[in-house]
PDB file of C-alpha atoms in Angstrom:
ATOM      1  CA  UNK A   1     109.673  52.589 123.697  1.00 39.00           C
ATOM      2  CA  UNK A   2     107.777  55.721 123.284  1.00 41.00           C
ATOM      3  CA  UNK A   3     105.519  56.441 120.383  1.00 47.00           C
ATOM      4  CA  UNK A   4     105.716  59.679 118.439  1.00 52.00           C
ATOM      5  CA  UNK A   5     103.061  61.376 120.313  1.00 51.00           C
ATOM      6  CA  UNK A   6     104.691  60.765 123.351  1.00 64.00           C
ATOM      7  CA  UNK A   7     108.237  62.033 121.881  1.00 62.00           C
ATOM      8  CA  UNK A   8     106.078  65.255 120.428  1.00 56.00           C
ATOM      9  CA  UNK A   9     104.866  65.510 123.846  1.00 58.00           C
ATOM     10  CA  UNK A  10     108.260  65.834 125.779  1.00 64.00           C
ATOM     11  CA  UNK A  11     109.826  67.828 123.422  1.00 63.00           C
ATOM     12  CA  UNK A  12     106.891  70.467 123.726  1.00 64.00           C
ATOM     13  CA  UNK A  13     107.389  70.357 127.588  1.00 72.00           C
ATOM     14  CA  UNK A  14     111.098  70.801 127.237  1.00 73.00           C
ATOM     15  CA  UNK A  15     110.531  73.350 125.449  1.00 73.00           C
ATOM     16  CA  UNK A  16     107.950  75.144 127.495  1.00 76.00           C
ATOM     17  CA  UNK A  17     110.073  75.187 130.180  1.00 80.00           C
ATOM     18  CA  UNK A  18     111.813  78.568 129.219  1.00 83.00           C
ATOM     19  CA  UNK A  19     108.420  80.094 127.537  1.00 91.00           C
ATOM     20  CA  UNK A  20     105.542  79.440 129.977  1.00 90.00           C
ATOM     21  CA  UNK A  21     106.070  81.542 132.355  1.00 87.00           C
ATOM     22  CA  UNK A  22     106.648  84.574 130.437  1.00 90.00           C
ATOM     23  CA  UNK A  23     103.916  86.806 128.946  1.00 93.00           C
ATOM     24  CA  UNK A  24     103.359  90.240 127.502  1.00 93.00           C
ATOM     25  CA  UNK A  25     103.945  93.263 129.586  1.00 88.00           C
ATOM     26  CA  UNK A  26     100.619  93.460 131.470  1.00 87.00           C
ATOM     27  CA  UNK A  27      98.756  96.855 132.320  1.00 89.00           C
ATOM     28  CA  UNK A  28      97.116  96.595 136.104  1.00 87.00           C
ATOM     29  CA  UNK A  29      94.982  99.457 135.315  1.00 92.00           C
ATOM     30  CA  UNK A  30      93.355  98.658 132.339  1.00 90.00           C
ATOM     31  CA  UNK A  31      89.438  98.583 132.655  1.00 94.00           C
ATOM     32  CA  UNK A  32      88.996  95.580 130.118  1.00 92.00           C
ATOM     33  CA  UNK A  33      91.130  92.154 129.716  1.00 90.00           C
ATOM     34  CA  UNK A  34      94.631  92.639 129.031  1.00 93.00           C
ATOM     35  CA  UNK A  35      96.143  91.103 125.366  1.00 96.00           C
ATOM     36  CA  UNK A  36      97.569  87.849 126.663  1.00 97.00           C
ATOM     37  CA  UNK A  37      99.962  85.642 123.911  1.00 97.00           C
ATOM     38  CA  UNK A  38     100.256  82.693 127.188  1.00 97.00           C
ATOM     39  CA  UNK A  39      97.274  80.343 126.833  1.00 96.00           C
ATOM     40  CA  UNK A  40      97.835  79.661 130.610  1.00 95.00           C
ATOM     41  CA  UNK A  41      97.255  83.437 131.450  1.00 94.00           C
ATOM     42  CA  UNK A  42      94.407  86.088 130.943  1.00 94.00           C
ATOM     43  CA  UNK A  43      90.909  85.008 129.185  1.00 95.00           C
ATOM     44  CA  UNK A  44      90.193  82.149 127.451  1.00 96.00           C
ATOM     45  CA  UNK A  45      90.560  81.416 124.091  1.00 98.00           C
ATOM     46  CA  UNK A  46      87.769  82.450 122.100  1.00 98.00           C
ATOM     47  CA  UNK A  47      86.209  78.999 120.503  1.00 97.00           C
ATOM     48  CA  UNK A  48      85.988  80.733 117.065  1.00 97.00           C
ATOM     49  CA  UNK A  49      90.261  80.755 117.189  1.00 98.00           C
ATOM     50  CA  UNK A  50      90.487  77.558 118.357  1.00 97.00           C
ATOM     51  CA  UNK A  51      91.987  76.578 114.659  1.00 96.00           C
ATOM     52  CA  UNK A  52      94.522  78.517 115.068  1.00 98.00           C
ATOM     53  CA  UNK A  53      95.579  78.212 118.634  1.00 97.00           C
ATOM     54  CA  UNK A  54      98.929  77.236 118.047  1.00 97.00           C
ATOM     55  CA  UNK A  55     100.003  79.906 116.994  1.00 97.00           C
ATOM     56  CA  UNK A  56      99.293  81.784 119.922  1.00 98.00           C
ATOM     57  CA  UNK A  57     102.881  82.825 121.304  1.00 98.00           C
ATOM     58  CA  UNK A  58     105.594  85.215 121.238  1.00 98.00           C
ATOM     59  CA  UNK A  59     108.093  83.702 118.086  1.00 98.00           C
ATOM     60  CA  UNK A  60     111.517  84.935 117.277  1.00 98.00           C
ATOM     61  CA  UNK A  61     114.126  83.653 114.675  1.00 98.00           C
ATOM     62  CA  UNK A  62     115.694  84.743 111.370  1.00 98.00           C
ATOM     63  CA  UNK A  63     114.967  84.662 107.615  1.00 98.00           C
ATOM     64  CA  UNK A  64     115.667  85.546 104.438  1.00 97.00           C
ATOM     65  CA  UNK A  65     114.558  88.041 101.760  1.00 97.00           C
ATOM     66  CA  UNK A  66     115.412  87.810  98.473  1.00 96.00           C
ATOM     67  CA  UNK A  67     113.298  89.460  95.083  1.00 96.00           C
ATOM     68  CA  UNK A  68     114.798  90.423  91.789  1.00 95.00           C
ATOM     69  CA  UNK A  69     114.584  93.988  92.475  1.00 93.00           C
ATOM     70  CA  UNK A  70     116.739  94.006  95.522  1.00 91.00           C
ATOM     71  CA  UNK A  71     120.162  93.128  95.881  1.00 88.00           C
ATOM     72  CA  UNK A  72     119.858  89.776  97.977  1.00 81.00           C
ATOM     73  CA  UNK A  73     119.391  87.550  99.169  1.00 94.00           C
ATOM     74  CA  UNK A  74     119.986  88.958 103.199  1.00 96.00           C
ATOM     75  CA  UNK A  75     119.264  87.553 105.902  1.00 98.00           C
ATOM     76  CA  UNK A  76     116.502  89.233 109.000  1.00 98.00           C
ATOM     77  CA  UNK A  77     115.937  88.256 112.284  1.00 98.00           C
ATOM     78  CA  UNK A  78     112.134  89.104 113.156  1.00 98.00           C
ATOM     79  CA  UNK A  79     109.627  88.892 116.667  1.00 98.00           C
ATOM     80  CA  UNK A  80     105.872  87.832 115.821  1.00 98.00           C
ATOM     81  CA  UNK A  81     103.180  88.627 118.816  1.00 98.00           C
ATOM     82  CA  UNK A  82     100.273  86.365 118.155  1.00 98.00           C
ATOM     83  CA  UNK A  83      98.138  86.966 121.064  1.00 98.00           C
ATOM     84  CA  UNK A  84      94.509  87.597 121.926  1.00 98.00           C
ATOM     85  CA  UNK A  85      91.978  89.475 124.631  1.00 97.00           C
ATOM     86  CA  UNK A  86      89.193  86.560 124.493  1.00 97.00           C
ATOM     87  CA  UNK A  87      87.289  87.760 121.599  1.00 98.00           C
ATOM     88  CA  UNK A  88      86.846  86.276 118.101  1.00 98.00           C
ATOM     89  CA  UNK A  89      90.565  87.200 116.515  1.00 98.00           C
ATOM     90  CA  UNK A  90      93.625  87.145 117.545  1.00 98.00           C
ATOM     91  CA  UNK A  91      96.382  90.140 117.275  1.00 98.00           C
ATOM     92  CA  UNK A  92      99.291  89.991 114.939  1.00 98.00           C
ATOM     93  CA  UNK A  93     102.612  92.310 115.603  1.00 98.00           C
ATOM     94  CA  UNK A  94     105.538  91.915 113.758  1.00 98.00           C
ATOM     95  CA  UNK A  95     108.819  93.733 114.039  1.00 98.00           C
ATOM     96  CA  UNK A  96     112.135  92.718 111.632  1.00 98.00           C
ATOM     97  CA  UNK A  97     115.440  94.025 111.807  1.00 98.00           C
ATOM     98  CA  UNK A  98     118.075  93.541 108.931  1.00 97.00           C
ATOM     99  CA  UNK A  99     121.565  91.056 109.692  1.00 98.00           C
ATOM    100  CA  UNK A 100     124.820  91.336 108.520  1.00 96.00           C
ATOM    101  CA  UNK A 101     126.535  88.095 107.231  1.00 92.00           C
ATOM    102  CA  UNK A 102     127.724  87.915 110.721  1.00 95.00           C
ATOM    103  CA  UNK A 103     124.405  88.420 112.688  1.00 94.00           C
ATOM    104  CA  UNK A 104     124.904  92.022 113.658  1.00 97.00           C
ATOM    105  CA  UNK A 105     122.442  93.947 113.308  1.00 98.00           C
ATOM    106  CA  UNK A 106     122.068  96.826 110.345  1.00 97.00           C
ATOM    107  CA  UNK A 107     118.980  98.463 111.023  1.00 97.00           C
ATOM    108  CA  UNK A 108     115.128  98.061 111.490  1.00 98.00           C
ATOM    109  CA  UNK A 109     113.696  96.516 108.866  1.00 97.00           C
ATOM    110  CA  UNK A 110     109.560  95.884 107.821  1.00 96.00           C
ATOM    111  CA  UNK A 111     106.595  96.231 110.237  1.00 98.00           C
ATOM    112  CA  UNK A 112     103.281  95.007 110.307  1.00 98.00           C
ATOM    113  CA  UNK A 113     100.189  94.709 112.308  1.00 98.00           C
ATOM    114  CA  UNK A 114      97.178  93.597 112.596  1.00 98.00           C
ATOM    115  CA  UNK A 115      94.241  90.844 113.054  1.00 98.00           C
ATOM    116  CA  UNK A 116      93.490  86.853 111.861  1.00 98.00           C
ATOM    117  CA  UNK A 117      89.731  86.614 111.747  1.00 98.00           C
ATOM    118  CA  UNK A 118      88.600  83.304 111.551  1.00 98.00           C
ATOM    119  CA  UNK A 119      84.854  82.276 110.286  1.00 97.00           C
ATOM    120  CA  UNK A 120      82.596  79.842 111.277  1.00 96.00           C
ATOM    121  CA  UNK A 121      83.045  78.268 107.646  1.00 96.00           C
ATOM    122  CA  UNK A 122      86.871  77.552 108.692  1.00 95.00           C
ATOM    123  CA  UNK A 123      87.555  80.748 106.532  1.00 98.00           C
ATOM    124  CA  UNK A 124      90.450  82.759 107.860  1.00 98.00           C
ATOM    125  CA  UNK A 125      90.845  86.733 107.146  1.00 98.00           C
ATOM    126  CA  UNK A 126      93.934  88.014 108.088  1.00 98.00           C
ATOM    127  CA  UNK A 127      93.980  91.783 107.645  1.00 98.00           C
ATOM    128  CA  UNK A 128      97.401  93.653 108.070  1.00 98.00           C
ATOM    129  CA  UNK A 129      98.992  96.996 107.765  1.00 98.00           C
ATOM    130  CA  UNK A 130     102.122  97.892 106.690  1.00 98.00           C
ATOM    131  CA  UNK A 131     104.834 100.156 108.034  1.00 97.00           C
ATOM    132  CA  UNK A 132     105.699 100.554 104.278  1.00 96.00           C
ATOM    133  CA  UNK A 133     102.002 102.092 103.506  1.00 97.00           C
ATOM    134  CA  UNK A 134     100.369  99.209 102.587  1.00 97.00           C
ATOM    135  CA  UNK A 135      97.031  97.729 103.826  1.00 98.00           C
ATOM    136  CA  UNK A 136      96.890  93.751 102.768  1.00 98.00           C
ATOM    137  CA  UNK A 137      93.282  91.672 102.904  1.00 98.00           C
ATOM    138  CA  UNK A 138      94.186  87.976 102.880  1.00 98.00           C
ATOM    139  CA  UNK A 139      91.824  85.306 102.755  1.00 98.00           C
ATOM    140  CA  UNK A 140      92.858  81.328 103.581  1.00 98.00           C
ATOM    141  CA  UNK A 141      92.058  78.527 105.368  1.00 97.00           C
ATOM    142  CA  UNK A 142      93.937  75.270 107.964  1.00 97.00           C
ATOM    143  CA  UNK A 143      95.848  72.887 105.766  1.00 96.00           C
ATOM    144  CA  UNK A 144      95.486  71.008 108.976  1.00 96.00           C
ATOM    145  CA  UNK A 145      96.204  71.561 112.412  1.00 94.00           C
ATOM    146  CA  UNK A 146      99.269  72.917 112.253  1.00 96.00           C
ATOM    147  CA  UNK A 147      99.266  74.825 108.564  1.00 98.00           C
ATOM    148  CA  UNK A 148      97.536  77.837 107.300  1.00 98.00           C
ATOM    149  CA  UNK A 149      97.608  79.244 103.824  1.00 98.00           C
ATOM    150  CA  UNK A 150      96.383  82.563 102.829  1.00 98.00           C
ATOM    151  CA  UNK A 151      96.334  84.972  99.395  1.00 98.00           C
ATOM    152  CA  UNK A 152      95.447  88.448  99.514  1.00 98.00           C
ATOM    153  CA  UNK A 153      92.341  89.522  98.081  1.00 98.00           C
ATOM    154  CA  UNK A 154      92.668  93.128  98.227  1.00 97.00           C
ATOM    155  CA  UNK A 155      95.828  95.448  98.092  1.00 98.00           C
ATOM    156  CA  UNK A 156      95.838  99.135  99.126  1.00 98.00           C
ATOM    157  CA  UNK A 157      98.691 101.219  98.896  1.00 97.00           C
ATOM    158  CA  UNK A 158      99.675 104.943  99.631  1.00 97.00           C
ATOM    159  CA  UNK A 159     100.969 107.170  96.735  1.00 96.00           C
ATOM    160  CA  UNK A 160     104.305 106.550  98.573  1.00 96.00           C
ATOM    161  CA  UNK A 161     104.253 102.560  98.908  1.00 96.00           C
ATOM    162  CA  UNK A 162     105.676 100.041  96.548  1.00 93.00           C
ATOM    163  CA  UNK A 163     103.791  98.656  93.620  1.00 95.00           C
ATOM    164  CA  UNK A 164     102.175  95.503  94.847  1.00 96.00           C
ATOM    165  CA  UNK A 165      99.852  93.629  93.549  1.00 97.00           C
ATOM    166  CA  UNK A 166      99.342  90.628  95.716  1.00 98.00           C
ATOM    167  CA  UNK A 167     101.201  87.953  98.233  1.00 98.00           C
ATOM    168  CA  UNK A 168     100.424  84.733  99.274  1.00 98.00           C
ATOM    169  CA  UNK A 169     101.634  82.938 102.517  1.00 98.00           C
ATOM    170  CA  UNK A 170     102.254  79.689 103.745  1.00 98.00           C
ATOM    171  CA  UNK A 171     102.586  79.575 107.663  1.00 98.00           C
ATOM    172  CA  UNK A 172     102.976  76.082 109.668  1.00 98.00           C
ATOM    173  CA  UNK A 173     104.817  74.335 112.720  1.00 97.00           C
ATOM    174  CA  UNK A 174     107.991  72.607 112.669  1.00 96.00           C
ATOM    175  CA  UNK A 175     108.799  70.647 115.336  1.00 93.00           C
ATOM    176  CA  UNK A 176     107.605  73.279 117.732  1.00 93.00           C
ATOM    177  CA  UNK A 177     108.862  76.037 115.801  1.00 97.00           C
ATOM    178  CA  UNK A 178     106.392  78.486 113.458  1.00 98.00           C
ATOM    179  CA  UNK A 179     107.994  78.521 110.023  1.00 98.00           C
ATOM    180  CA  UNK A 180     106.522  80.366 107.212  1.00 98.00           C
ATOM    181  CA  UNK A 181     107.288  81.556 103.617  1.00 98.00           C
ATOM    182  CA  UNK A 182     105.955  84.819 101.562  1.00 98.00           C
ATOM    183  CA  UNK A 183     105.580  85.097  97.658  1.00 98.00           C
ATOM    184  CA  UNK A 184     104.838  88.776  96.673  1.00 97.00           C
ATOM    185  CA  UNK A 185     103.471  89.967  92.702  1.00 98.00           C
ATOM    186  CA  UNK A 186     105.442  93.502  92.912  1.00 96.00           C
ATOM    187  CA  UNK A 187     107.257  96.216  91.177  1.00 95.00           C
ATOM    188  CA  UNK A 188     106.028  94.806  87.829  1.00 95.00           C
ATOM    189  CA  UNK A 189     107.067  91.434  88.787  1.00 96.00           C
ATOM    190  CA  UNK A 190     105.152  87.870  88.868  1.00 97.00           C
ATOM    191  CA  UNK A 191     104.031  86.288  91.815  1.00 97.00           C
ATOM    192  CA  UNK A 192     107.189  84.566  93.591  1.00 97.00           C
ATOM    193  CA  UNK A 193     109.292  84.065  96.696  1.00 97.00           C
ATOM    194  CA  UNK A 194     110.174  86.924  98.648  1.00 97.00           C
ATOM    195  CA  UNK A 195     110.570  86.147 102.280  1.00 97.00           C
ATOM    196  CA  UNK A 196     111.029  82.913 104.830  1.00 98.00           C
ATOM    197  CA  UNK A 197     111.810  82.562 107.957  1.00 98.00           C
ATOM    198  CA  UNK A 198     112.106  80.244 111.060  1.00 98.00           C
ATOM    199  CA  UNK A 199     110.275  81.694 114.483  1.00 98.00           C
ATOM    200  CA  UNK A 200     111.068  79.913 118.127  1.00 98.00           C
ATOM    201  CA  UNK A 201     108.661  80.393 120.593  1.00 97.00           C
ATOM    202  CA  UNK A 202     109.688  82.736 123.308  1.00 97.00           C
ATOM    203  CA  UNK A 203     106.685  83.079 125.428  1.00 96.00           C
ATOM    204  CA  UNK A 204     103.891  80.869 126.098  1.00 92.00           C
TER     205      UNK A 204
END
């Protein structure tokens, strides 16, 4: 009978089957290496990422959202780009578009982008921008191989942006699948949940 490895094993190959072959739209004229989120494709993973190589991928699912100061909780469906160009970070891209209880779709919802930064010490920056005009400085490191935790250390906001005052977030796999959950200090209230969600990988 086969061990859990083994089972972990198959059921990543099963599921590569749809994702491996797919990859970011590619430029053929670019002068440098393109952005590549398919570990089989395009440079090598820089050794400095290597901690957080699985979470290298196209990922799309749906969440929730929920915070006193909204009327909630409503669900999301969201597409993360975690991909890289060989160098010491990797890219972050996130789109999110609201759901009705159905699973239509409302409207567009948050944006953010950006760049994990990992340190030789196993320290991991993760540096994002907001669509909403914020700018977020987290700070974190592995749980393990297959969780990261970060808080923000610095906040900046435009006159126009909510009040926030920090986040934290938890990412980490489930059986093949990138989960994570937010906690946001905002709009004069403490620090608790505000988003989750479930990603499946759709390329790589």
């Amino acid at each position: 009978m086969a061990d859990s490895g083994d089972d972990a094993i198959a059921a990543a190959e099963m599921r590569a089957a749809s994702t491996r072959a797919r990859n970011l739209p590619l430029w053929d004229d670019l002068p440098i290496p393109n952005d590549t989120a398919n570990l089989r494709e395009g440079p090598d993973l820089n050794e400095a990422c290597l901690a957080l190589l699985p979470m290298v991928g196209v990922w799309r699912g749906e969440g929730e959202v929920d915070y006193p100061t909204i009327e909630g909780p409503r669900k999301f469906a969201q597409q993360l780009t975690i991909a890289h160009d060989g160098r010491p970070f990797l890219i972050h891209e996130s789109r999110s578009w609201l759901l009705d209880d159905e699973g239509n779709v409302i409207r567009p919802a948050a944006r953010e982008s950006g760049f994990w930064r990992p340190q030789a010490d196993d320290t991991l920056e993760l540096l994002l921008t907001h669509n909403t005009g914020l700018v977020e400085l987290y700070y974190g490191k592995p749980r393990n191989q297959t969780s990261w935790e970060l808080g923000t250390d610095a906040v900046i906001r435009t006159a126009s942006a909510k009040d926030v005052k920090a986040a934290q977030r938890l990412y980490g796999l489930i059986e093949g699948s990138l989960g994570y959950v937010e906690e946001r200090a905002m709009m004069g209230q403490e620090l608790q949940p505000h988003t989750s969600a479930l990603l499946h990988r759709v390329v790589g």
